[in-house]
Tab-separated table of C-alpha atoms in Angstrom:
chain	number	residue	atom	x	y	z
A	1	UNK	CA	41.749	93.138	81.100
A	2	UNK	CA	39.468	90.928	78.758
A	3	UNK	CA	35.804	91.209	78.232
A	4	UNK	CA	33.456	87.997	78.998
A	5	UNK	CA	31.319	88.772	76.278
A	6	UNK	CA	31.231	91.700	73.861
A	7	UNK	CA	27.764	93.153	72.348
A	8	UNK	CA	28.160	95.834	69.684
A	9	UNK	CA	25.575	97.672	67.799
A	10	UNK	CA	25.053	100.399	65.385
A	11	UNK	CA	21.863	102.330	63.911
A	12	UNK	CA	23.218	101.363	60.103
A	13	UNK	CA	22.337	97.662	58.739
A	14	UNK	CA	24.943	98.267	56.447
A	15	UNK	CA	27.734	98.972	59.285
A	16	UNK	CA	26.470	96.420	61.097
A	17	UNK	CA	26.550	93.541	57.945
A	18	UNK	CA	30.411	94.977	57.372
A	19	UNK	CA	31.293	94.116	61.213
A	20	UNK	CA	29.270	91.099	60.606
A	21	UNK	CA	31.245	89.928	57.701
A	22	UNK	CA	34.213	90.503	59.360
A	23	UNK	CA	34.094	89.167	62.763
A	24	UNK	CA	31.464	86.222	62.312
A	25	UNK	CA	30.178	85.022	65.498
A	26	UNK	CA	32.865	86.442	68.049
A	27	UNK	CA	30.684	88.826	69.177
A	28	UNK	CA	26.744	89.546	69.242
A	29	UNK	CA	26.001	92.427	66.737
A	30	UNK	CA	23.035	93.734	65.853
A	31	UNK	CA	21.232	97.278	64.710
A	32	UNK	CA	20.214	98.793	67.417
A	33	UNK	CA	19.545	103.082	69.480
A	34	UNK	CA	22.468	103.356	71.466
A	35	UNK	CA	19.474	105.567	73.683
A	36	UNK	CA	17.340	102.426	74.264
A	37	UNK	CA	19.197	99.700	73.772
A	38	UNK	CA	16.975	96.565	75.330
A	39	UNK	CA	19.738	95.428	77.665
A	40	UNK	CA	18.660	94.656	81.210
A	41	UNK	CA	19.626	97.100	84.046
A	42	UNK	CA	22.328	96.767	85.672
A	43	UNK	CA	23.992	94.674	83.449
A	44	UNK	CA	27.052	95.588	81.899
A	45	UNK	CA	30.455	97.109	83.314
A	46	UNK	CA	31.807	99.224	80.452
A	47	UNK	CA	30.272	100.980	77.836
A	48	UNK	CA	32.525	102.119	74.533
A	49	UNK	CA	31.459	104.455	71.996
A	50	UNK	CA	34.028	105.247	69.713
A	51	UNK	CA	33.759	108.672	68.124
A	52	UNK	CA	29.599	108.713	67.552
A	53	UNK	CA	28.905	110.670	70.478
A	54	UNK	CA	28.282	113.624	68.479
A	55	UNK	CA	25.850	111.751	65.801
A	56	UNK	CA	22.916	110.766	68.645
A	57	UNK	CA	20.058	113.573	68.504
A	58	UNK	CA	19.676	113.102	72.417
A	59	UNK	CA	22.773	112.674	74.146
A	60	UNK	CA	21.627	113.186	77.766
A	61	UNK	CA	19.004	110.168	76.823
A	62	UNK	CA	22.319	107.866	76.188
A	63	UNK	CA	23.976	109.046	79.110
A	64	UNK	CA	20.702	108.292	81.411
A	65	UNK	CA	21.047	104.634	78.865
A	66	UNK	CA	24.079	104.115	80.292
A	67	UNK	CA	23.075	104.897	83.715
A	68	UNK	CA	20.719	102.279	83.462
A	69	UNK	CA	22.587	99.430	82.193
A	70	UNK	CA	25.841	99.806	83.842
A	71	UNK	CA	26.480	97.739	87.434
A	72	UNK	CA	27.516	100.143	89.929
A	73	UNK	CA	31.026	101.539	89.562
A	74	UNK	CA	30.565	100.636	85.603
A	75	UNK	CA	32.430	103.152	83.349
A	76	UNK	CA	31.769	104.425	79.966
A	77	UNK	CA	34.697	105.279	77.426
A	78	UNK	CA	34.237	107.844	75.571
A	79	UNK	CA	36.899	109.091	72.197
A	80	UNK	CA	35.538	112.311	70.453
A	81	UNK	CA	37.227	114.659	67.645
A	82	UNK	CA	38.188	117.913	70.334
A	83	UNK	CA	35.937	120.782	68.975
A	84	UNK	CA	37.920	123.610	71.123
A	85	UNK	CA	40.863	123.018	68.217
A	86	UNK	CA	41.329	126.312	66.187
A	87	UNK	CA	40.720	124.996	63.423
A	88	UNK	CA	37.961	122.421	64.084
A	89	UNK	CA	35.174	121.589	61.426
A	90	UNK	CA	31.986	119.629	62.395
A	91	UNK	CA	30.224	116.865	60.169
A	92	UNK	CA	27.428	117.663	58.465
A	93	UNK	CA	25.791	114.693	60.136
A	94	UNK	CA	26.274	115.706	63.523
A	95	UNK	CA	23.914	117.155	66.327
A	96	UNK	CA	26.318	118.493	69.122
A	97	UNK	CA	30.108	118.358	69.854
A	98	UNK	CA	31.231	117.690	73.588
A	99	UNK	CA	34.715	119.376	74.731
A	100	UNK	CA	36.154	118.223	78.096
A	101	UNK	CA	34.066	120.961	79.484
A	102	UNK	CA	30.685	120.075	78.163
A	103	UNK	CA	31.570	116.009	78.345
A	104	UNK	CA	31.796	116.368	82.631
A	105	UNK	CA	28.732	118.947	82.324
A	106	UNK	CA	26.480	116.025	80.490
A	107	UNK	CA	28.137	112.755	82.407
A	108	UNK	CA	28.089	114.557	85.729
A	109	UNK	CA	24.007	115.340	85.551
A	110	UNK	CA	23.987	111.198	85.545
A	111	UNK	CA	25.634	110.895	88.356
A	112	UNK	CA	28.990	110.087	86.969
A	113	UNK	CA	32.848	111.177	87.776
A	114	UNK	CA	35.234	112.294	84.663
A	115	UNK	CA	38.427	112.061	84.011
A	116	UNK	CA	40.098	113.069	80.850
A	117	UNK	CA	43.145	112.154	78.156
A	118	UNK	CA	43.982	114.013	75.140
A	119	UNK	CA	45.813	112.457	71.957
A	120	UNK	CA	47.564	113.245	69.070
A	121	UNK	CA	48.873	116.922	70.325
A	122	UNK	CA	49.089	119.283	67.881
A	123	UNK	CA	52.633	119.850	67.968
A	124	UNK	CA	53.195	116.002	66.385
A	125	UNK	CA	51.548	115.841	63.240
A	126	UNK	CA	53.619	116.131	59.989
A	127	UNK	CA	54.889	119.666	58.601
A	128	UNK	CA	52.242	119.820	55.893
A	129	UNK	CA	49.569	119.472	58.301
A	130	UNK	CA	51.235	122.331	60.483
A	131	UNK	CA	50.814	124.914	57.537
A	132	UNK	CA	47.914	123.213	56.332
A	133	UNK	CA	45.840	123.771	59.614
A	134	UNK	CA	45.826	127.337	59.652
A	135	UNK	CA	44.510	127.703	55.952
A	136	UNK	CA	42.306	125.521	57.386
A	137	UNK	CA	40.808	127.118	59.901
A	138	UNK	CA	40.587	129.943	57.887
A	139	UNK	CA	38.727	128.460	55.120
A	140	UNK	CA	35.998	127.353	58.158
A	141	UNK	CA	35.751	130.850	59.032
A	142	UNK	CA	34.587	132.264	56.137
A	143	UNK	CA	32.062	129.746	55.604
A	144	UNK	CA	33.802	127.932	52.597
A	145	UNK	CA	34.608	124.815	53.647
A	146	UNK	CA	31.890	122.112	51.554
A	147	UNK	CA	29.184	121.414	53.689
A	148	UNK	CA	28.848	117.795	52.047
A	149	UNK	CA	30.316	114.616	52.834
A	150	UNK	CA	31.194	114.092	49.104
A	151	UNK	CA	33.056	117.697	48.520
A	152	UNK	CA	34.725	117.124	51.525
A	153	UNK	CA	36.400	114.015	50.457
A	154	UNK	CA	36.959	115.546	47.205
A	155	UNK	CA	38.520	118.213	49.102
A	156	UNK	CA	40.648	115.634	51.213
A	157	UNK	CA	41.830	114.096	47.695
A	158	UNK	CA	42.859	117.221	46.529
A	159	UNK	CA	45.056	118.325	49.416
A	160	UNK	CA	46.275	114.823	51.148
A	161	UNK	CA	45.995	112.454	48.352
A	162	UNK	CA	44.234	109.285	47.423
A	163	UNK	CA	42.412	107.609	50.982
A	164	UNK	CA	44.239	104.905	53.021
A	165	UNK	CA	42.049	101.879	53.564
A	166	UNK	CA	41.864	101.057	57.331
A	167	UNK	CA	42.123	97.765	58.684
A	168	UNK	CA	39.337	95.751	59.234
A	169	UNK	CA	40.642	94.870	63.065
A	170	UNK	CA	43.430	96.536	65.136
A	171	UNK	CA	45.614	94.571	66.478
A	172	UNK	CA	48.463	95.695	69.218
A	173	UNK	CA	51.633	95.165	67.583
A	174	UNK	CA	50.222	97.343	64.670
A	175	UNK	CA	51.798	100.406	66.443
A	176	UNK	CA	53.674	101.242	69.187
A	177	UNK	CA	51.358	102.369	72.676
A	178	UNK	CA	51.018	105.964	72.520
A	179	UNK	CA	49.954	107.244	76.253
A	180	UNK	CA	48.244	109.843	76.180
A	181	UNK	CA	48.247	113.428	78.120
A	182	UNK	CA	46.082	113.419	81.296
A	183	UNK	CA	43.697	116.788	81.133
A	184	UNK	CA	42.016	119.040	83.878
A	185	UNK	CA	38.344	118.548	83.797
A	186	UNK	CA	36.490	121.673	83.138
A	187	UNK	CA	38.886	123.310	81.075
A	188	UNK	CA	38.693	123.268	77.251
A	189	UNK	CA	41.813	121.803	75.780
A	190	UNK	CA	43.073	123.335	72.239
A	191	UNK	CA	46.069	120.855	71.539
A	192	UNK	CA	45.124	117.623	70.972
A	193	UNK	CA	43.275	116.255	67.851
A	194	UNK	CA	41.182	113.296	70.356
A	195	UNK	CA	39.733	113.797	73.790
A	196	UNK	CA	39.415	110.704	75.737
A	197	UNK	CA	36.674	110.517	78.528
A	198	UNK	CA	36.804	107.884	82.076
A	199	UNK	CA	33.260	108.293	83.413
A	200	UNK	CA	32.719	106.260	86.241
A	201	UNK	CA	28.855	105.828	87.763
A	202	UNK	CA	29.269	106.204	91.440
């Protein structure tokens, strides 16, 4: 399926002038709250926000947001990091983490259905990651993991190497269609690195 018209925004001029540079005038992008963002009601079918969930102060305002500006039987796609790993580590930017659990808990007080995907189980990543993981999580239970953006990179450096620059766009013959693992709702999942979240508004 193909969108009519796109309309992205961010809180950060500077994200915003990247995408700007980038994409030009094939789609309207602007700063903007994801909690109030101007559109009219009922005016929009999908809603995507792409692992930021956990950097809004209020999610329950973006969820009533959404509420608002979706058409009846709209959806909003949600991808978040999966705090219920063992070995999970929050940004220091962030306000609160939603698991499967606590995602149907905040979509359902809107008046929104879940369903749920995981991706990237635990049992595929690369062999250094496997023994890496538990050092890991152990390092994050004794506190000792940097609490800055900058000696966490460093940190990154150290153990994975230099950064990979991402692409500017995805495109779908970059990689091959992963599909991923349909989940229970209500139930915390511990094996996949990305939770995906279908809420429909009834």
């Amino acid at each position: 399926t193909l969108a009519r018209s796109v309309k992205a925004n961010d809180i950060t001029p500077s994200i915003v002038a990247r995408a700007k540079a980038h994409y030009g005038d094939r789609f309207d992008i602007s700063v903007g709250d994801a909690t109030n963002t101007g559109l009219p009601d009922q005016s929009v079918d999908v809603v995507l926000i792409f692992e930021a969930l956990y950097y809004i102060p209020d999610p329950e305002a973006f969820v009533a947001e959404c509420r608002r500006i979706l058409r009846p039987g709209g959806v909003v796609l949600v991808s978040n990091a999966n705090k219920d790993l063992f070995d999970f580590n929050p940004s220091p930017h962030s306000f609160t983490y939603h698991g499967v659990a606590e995602l149907g808990e905040l979509f359902s007080r809107e008046g929104f259905s879940s369903e749920f995907w995981g991706s990237t189980p635990l049992e595929s990543v690369s062999a250094a990651q496997r023994i890496l993981r538990p050092i890991k999580a152990l390092v994050v239970k004794l506190n000792l993991m940097p609490k800055t953006m900058g000696g966490k990179r460093l940190l990154k450096r150290l153990v994975f190497g230099p950064p990979v620059s991402m692409p500017a766009e995805i495109t779908a013959d970059m990689a091959p269609v992963e599909v991923p693992t349909a989940l229970p709702p209500g139930k915390p999942d511990g094996s996949h690195k990305v939770i995906y979240c279908k809420a429909t508004l009834a």
